[in-house]
Coordinates of C-alpha atoms in Angstrom, one line a residue:
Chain A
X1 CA -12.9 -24.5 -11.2
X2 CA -15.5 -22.2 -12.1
X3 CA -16.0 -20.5 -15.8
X4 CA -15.8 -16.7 -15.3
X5 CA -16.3 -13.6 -18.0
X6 CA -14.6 -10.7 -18.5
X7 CA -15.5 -7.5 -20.8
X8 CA -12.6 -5.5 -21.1
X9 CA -12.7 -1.5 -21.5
X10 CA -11.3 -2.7 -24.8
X11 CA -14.6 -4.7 -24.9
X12 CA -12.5 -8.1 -25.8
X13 CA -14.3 -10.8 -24.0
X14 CA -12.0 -13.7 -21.7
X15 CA -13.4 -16.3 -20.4
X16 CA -11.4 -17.7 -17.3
X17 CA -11.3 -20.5 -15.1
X18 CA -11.3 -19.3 -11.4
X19 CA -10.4 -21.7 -7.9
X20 CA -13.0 -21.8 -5.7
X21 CA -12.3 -20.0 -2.3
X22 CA -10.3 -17.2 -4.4
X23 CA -11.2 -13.5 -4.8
X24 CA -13.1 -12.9 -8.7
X25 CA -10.3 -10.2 -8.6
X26 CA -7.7 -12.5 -7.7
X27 CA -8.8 -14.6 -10.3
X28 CA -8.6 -11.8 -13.1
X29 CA -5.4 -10.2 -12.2
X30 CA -3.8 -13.7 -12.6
X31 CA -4.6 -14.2 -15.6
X32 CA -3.9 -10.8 -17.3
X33 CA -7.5 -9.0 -17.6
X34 CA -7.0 -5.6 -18.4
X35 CA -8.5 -2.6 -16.7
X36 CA -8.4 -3.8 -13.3
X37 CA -5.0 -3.0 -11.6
X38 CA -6.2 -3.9 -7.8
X39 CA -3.7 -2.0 -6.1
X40 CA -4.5 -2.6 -2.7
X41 CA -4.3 -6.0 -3.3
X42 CA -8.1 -6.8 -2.0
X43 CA -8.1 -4.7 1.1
X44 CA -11.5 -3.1 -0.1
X45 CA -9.6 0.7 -0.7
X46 CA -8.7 1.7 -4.2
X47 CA -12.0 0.4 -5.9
X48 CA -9.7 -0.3 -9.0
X49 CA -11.5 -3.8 -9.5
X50 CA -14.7 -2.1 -10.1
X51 CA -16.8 -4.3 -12.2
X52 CA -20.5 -4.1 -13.4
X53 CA -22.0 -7.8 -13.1
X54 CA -23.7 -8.0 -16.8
X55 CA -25.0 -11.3 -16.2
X56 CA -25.3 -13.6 -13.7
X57 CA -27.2 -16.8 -13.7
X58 CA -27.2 -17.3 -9.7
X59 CA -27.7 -13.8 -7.7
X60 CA -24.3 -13.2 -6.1
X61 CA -24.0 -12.8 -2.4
X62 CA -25.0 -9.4 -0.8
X63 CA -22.6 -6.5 -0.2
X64 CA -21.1 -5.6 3.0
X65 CA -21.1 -2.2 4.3
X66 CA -17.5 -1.5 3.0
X67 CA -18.1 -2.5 -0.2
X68 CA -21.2 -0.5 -0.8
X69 CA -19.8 2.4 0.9
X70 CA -16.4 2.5 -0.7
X71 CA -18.4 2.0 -4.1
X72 CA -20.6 5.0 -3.4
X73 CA -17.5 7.3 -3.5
X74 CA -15.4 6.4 -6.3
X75 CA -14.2 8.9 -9.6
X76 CA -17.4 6.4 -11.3
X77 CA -20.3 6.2 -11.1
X78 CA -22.2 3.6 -9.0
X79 CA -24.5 1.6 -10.7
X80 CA -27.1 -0.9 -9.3
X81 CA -24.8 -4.0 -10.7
X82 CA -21.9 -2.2 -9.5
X83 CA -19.4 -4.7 -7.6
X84 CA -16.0 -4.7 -5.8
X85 CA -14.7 -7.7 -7.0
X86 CA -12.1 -8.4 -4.2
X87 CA -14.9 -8.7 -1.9
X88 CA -16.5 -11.4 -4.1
X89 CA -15.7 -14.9 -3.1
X90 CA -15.9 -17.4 -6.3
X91 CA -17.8 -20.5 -5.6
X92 CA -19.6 -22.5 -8.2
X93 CA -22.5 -21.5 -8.4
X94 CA -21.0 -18.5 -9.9
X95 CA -20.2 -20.3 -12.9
X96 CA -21.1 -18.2 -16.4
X97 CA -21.3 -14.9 -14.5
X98 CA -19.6 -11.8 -16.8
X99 CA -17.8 -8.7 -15.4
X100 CA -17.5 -5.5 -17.4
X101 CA -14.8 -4.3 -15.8
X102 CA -14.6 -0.4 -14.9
X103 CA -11.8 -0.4 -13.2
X104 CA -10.5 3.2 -12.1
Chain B
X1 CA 15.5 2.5 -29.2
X2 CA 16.7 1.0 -26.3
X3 CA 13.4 2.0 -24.7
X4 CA 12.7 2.6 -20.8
X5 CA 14.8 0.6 -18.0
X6 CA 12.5 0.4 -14.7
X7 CA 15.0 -0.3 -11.6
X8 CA 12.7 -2.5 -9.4
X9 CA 9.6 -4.4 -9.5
X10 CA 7.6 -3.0 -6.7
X11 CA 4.2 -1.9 -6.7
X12 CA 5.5 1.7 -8.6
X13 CA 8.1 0.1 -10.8
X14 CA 4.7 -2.3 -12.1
X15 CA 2.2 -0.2 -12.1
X16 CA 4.4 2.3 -14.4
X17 CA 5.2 -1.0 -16.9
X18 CA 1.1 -1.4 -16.8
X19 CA 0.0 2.3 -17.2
X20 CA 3.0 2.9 -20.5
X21 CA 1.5 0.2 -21.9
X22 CA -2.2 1.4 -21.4
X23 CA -1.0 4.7 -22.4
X24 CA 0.5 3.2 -25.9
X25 CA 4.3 3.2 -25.4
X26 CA 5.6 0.6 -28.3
X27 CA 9.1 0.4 -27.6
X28 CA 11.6 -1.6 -24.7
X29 CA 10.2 -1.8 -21.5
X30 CA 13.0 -3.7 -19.2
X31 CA 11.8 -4.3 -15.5
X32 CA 14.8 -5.1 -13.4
X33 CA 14.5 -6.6 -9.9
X34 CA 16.8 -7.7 -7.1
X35 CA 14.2 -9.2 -5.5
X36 CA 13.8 -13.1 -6.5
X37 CA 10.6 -13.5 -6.3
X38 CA 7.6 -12.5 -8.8
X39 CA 6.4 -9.0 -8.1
X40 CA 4.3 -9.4 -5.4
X41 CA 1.8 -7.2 -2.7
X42 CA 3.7 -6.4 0.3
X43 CA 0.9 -5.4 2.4
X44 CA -0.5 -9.1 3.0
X45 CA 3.0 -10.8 4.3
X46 CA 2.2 -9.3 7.5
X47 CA -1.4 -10.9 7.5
X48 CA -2.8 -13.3 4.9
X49 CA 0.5 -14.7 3.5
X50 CA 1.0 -15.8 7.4
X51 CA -2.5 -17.1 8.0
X52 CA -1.6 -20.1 6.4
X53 CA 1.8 -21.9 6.4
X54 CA 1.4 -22.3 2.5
X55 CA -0.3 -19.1 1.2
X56 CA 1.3 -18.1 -1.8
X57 CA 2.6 -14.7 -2.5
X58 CA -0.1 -12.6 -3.7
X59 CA 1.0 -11.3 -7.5
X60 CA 0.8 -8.0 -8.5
X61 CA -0.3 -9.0 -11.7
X62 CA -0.1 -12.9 -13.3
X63 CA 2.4 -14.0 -15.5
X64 CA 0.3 -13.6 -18.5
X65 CA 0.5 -9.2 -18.1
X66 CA 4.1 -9.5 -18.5
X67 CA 3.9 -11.4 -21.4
X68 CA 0.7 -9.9 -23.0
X69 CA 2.2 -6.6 -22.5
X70 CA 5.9 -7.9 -24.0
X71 CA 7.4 -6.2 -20.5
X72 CA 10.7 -8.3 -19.7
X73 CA 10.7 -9.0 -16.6
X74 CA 14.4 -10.0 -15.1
X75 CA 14.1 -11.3 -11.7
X76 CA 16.9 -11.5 -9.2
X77 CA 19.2 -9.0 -10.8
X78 CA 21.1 -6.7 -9.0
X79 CA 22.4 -3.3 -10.8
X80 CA 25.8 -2.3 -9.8
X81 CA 25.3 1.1 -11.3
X82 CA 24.0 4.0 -13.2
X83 CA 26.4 5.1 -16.3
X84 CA 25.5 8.3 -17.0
X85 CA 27.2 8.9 -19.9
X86 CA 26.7 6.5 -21.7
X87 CA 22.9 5.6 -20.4
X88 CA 23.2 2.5 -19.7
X89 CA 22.9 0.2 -16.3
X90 CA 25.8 -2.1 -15.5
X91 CA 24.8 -5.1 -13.0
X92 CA 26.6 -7.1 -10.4
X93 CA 27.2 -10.0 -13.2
X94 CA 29.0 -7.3 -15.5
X95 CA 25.8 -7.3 -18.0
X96 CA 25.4 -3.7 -19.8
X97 CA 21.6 -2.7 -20.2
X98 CA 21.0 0.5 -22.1
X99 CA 18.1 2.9 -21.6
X100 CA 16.5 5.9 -23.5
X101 CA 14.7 6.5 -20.0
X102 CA 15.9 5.6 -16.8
X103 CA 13.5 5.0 -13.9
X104 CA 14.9 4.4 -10.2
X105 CA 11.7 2.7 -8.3
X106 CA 14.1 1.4 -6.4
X107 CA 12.5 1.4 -2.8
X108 CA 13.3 1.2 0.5
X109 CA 15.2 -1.0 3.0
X110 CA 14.4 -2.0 6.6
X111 CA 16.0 0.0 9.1
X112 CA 18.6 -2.2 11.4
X113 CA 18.8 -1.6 15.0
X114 CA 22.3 -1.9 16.4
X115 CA 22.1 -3.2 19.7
X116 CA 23.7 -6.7 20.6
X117 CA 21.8 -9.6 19.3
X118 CA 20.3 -8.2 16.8
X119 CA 21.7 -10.2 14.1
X120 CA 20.7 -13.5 15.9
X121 CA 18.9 -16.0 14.0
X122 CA 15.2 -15.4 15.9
X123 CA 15.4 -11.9 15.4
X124 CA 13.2 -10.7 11.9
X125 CA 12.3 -7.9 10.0
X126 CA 9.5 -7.7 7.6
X127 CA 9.5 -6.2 4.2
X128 CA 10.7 -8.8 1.5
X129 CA 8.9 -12.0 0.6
X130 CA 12.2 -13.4 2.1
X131 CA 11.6 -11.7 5.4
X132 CA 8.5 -12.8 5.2
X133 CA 8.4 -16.5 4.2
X134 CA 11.6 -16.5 7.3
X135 CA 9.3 -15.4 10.4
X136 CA 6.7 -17.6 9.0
X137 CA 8.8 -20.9 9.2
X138 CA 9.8 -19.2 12.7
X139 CA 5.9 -19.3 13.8
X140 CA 4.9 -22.4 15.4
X141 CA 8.0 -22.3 17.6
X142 CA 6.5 -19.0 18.5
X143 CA 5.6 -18.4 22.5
X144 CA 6.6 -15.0 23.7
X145 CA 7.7 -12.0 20.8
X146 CA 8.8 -8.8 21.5
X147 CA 8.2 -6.4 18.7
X148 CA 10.5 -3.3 18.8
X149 CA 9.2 -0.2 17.2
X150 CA 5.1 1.1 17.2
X151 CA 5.0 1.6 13.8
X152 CA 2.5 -0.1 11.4
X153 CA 4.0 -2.8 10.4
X154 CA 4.7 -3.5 14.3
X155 CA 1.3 -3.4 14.8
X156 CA 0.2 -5.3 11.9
X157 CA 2.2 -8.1 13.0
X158 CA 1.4 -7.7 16.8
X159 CA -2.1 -8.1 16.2
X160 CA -1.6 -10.7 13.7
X161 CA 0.5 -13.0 16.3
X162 CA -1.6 -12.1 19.5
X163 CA -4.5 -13.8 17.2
X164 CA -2.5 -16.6 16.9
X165 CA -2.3 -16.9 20.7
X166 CA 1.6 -15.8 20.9
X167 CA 2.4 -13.2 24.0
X168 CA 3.2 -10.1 22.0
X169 CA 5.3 -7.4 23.8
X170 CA 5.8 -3.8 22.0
X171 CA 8.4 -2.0 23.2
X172 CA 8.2 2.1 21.4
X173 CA 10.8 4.3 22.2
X174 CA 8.1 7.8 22.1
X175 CA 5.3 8.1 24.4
X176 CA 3.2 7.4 22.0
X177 CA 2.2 4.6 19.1
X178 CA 2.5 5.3 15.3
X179 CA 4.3 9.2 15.7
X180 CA 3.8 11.9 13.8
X181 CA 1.4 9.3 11.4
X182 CA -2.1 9.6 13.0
X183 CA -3.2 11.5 15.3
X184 CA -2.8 11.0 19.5
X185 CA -6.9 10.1 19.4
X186 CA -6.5 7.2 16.9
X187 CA -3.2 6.1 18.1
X188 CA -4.7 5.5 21.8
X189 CA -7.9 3.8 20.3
X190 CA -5.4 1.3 18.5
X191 CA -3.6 1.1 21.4
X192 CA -6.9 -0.1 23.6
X193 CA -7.5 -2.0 20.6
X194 CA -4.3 -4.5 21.1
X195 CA -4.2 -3.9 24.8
X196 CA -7.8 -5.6 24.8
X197 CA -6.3 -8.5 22.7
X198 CA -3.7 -9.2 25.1
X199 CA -0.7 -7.5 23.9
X200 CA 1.2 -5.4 26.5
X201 CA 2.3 -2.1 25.1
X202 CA 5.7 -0.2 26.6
X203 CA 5.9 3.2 25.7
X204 CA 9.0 5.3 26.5
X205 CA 11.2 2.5 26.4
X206 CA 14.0 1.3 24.7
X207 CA 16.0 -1.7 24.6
X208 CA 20.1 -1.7 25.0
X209 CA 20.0 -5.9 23.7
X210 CA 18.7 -8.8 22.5
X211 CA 19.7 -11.2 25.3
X212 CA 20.7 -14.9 24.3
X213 CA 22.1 -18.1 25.2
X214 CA 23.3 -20.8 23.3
X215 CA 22.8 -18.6 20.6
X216 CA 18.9 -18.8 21.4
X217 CA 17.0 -15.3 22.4
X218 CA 15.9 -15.6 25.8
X219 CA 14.5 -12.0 25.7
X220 CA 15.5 -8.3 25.9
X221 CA 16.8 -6.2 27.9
X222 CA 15.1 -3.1 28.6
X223 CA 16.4 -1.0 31.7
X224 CA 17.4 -3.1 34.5
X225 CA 15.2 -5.8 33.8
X226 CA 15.3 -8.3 30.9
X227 CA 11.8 -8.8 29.4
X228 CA 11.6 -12.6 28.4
X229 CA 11.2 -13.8 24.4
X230 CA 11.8 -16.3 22.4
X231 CA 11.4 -14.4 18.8
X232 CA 12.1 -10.6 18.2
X233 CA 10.5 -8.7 15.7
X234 CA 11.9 -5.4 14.7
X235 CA 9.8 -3.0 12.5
X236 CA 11.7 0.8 13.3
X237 CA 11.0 2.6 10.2
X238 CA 12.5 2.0 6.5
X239 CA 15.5 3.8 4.4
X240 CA 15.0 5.1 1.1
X241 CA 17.4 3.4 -1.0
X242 CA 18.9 6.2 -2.9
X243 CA 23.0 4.4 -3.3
X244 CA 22.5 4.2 -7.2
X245 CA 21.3 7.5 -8.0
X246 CA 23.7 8.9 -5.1
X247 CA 26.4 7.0 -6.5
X248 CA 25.5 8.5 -10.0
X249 CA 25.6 12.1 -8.8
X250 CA 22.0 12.8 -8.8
X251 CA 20.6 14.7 -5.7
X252 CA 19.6 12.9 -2.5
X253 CA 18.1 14.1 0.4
X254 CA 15.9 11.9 2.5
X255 CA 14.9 9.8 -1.7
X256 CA 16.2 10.5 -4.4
X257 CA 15.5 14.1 -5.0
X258 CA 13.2 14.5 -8.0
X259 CA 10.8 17.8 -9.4
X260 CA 6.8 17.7 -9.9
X261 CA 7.1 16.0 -13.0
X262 CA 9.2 13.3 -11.0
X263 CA 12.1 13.9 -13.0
X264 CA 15.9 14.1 -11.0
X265 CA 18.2 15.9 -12.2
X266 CA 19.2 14.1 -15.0
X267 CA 16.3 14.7 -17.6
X268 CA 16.5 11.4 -19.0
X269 CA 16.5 10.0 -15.5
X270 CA 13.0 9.7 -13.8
X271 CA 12.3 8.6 -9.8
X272 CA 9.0 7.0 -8.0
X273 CA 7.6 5.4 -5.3
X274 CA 8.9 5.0 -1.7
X275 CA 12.5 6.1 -2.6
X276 CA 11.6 9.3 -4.0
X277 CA 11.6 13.1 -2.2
X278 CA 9.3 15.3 -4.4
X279 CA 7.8 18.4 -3.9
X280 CA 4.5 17.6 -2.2
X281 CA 1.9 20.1 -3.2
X282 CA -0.3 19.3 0.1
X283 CA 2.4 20.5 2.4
X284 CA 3.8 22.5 0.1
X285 CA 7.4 21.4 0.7
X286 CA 9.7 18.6 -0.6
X287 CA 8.7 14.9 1.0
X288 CA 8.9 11.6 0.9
X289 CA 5.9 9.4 1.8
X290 CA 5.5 5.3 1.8
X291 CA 2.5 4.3 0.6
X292 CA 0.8 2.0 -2.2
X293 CA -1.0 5.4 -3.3
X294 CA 1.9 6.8 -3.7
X295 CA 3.8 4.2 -5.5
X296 CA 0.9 3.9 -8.1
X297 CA -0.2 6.9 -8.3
X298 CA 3.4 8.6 -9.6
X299 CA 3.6 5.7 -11.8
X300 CA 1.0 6.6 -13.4
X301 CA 1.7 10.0 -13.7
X302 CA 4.9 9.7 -14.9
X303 CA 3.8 7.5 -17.7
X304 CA 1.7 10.1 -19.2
X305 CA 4.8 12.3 -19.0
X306 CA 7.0 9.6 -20.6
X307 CA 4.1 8.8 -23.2
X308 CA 3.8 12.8 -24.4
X309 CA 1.4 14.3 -22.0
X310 CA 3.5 15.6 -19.0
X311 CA 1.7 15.5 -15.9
X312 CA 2.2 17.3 -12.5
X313 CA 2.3 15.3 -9.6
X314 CA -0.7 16.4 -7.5
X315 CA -2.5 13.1 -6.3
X316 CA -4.1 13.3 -2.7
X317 CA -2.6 10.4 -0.5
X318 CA -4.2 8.1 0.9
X319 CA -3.2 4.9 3.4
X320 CA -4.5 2.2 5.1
X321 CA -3.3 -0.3 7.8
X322 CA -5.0 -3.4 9.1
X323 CA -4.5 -4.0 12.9
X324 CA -6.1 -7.0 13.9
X325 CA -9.9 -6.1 13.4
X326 CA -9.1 -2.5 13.0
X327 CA -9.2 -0.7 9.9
X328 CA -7.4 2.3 10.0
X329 CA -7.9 4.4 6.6
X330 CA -6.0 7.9 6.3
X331 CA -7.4 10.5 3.7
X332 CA -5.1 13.8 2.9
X333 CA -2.0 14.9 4.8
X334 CA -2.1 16.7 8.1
X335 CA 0.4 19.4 9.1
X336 CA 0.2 21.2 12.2
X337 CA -3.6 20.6 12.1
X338 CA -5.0 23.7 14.4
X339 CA -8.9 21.6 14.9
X340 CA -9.9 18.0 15.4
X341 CA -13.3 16.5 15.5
X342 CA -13.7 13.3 16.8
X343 CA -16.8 11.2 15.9
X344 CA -17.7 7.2 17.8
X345 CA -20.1 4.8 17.2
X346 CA -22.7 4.0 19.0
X347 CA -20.8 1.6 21.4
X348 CA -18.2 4.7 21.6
X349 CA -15.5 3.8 20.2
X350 CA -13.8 6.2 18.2
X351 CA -14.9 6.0 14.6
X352 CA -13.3 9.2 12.8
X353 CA -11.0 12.3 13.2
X354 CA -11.5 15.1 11.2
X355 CA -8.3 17.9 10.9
X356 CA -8.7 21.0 9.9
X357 CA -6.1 24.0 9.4
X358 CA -7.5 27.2 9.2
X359 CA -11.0 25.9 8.9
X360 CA -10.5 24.0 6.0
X361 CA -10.8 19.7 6.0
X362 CA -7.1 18.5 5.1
X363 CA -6.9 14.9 6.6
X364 CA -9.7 12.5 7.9
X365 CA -8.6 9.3 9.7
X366 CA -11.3 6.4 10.2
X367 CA -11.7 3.4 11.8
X368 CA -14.1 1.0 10.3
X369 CA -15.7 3.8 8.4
X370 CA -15.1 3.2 5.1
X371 CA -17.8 5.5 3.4
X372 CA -16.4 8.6 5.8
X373 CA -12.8 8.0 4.5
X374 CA -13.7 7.5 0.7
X375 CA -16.1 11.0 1.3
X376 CA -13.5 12.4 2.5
X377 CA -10.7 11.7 -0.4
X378 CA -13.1 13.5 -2.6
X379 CA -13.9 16.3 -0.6
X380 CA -10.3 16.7 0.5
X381 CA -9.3 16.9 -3.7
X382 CA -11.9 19.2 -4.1
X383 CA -11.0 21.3 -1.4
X384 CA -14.6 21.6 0.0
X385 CA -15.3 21.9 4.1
X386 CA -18.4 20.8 5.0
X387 CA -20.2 22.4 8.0
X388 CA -18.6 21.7 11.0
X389 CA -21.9 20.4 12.8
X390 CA -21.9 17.9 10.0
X391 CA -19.1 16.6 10.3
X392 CA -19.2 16.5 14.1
X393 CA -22.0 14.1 13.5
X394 CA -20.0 11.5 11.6
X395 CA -23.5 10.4 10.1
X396 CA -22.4 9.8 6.3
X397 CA -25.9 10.7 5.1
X398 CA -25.5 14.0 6.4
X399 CA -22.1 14.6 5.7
X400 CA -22.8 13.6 2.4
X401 CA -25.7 15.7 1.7
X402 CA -23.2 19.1 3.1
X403 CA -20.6 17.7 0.6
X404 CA -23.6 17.8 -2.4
X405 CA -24.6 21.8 -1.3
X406 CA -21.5 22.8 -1.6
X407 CA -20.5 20.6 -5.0
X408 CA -23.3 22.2 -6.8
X409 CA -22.7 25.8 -5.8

């Protein structure tokens, strides 16, 4: 298991425990975070898991071309620490990283 | 306040629980599903929920939404039907559930086919977690599968078995994959995609029965010859399921009939999602369109009408489809297109069809080219046309830089 942290748009901060091998989305639409409604179900589309990656303590892996290019395009803005999080694998060493979820 | 009753759990049915929640609503929200299972995607049961002989379903949303959001969920229960009068639901078991609002996200059902065999045990359908969880138990005794219909969730499965080293036969009845859903370019380039996997496509054809013995398929029979399986897969299109609100009196057509504001005729009686025929502004007629988009995207409209801002019905549609290593993305809707341009990638393979009507951009497909189709959703809603050199060049950078000269005129 490996310690996750969500900001809300409400800006209520969850911590979660994620399974390795999961997506981060997966992780946070089973256990309820708000904002990020992942309606393509992680098929790298809808960009409605949109987080900004606040703090991380390991640099997370690098984005594929999909990712980056379907992030480019969406109704928000893309920032530098802009992230799909269905393309996001979790593994330990992601443990303590927060989200600040955007969503859509 | 009895508050709103939602009429299946799908992805519109919880999208509009999530968004009247967002939106505020304080009162009764009742989600009623026939299905058994937890809401769950349905894309991924013809891929990832078979890669593995355990995957799990993947949930909409977890448990904890439902009860964060106090939305009672009631699995498994089937509504007999709609009383008008006196607004209320009456299901199967006689229960009597009460509604200010009434929404119908009620779906669709897999279309049978008719022919003899097709109710034999080998023979499968996919749309339900039930289908689903069926064909998978079926897969390791899988050899040789004829899939009847060149649809996409055909496809998706065709490409999905090939990979697993079964002989996949698909047997279309038109001359062509996928009909009037893409275009002939991207249909051939899927097409050579399975073909170059291994799976034999039959175009023009159709079957007159599932042949068996010992109540086992042995294959089916197409013309004179019979075409040898052991599994049949049969994926020809899906029904809007439209009995309840029929049965009440509302208007039916191909869906439930419903106006922009997703409303039926009954004004306290609201429709979305794959069941639903509503004025589509981008063809500019009445339609009915399957899609996760749309689902979600009418849920969420309609709960800003239900919550006290009433919202039109205008959202661009957009679709996707996984075949194999192919992603096929679809922005905008495209009508008697009267241009195409076709852009490859360097190895030539075809990377993205533009339409055009009258000179203006109203549908892009791509295929691996996600930047060009998310470009495209926003130039389509905008209603801008980049040059046509541009887009011939398929170079996102460029297109991209057209799309900003004309956004800033």
């Amino acid at each position: 298991m490996t310690r996750l942290v969500f900001i809300e748009p409400s800006g209520n901060r969850c911590e979660i425990d994620a399974a390795d091998g999961e997506s981060v989305m997966q992780a946070a639409t089973a256990k309820g975070i708000a904002g990020i409604d992942a309606e393509c179900g992680g098929s790298c589309m809808c960009a409605t898991c949109h987080c900004l990656v606040v703090d991380a303590v390991n640099p997370l892996p690098d984005m594929q071309s999909a990712e980056a290019d379907t992030l480019e395009f969406t109704a928000h803005q893309m920032h530098d620490n802009s992230r799909l999080t269905c393309q996001l694998t979790v593994t330990p060493t992601m443990d303590g990283t927060v989200f600040q979820v955007i969503g859509r | 306040m009895s508050g709103i009753v939602i009429i299946g759990a799908g992805h519109a049915g919880v999208q509009l629980a999530a968004s009247l929640r967002e939106n505020g609503y304080r009162d009764t929200i009742r989600l009623l599903s026939g299905d058994p299972d937890f809401p769950y995607h349905k894309p991924p049961l013809s891929k990832s929920f078979m890669a593995t002989e355990d995957a799990a379903l993947q949930p909409l949303r977890g448990e904890a939404f439902y009860a964060q959001n106090a939305i009672d969920l009631r699995l498994g229960v089937d509504v007999a039907r709609i009383d008008r009068n006196g607004k209320s639901v009456i299901c199967a078991d006689g229960a009597t559930i009460d509604y200010d609002k009434l929404v119908l996200a009620t779906g669709t059902r897999a279309r049978n086919i008719t022919v003899p065999g097709a109710d034999l045990p080998q023979v499968f359908a996919l749309r339900t977690a039930t289908d689903a969880r069926r064909m998978r138990d079926a897969l390791p005794a899988m050899r040789h599968v004829v899939v009847i219909g060149g649809g996409f969730i055909g496809l998706e499965a065709a490409a999905m078995l090939s990979a697993r080293g079964v002989q996949v036969d698909v047997i279309e009845l038109a001359p062509r994959l996928l009909g009037r859903a893409t275009s002939g370019a991207v249909a051939s380039a899927i097409a050579d995609h399975l073909t170059s996997t291994g799976v034999r496509l039959h175009l023009n054809q159709s079957i007159s029965a599932i042949v068996a013995q010992d109540g086992a398929v042995l294959g089916v029979q197409l013309g004179d010859t019979t075409l040898p399986a052991d599994h049949v897969l049969v994926g020809v299109g899906a029904i809007a399921m439209d009995n309840l609100a029929q049965e009440a009196g509302l208007s039916t057509d191909s869906g439930i009939v419903v106006d922009g504001f997703l409303a039926t005729d009954d004004p306290d009686i609201f429709a979305i999602g794959d069941s639903v025929s509503f004025p589509q502004i981008h063809l500019g007629r009445q339609a009915r369109l399957e899609s996760v988009q749309n689902a979600t995207d009418q849920a969420r409209a309609l709960a800003r009408t239900l919550t006290g801002q009433p919202d039109r019905y205008t959202a661009l549609p957009w679709f996707w489809s996984d075949i194999g290593t192919l992603k096929l993305q679809i922005a905008g809707l495209s009508e008697q297109p009267d241009q195409f341009i076709q852009t490859h990638d360097t190895h030539g393979m075809l990377k993205s069809v533009y339409h055009l009507k009258r000179g203006e951009l109203i549908a892009c497909e791509t295929l691996n080219s996600a930047g060009e189709h998310m470009l495209s959703r926003r130039m389509i809603a905008e209603g801008l046309t980049p040059g046509l050199a541009e887009l011939a060049t398929g170079d996102l950078t460029q297109i991209k830089l057209a799309y900003q000269r004309l956004s800033d005129v």
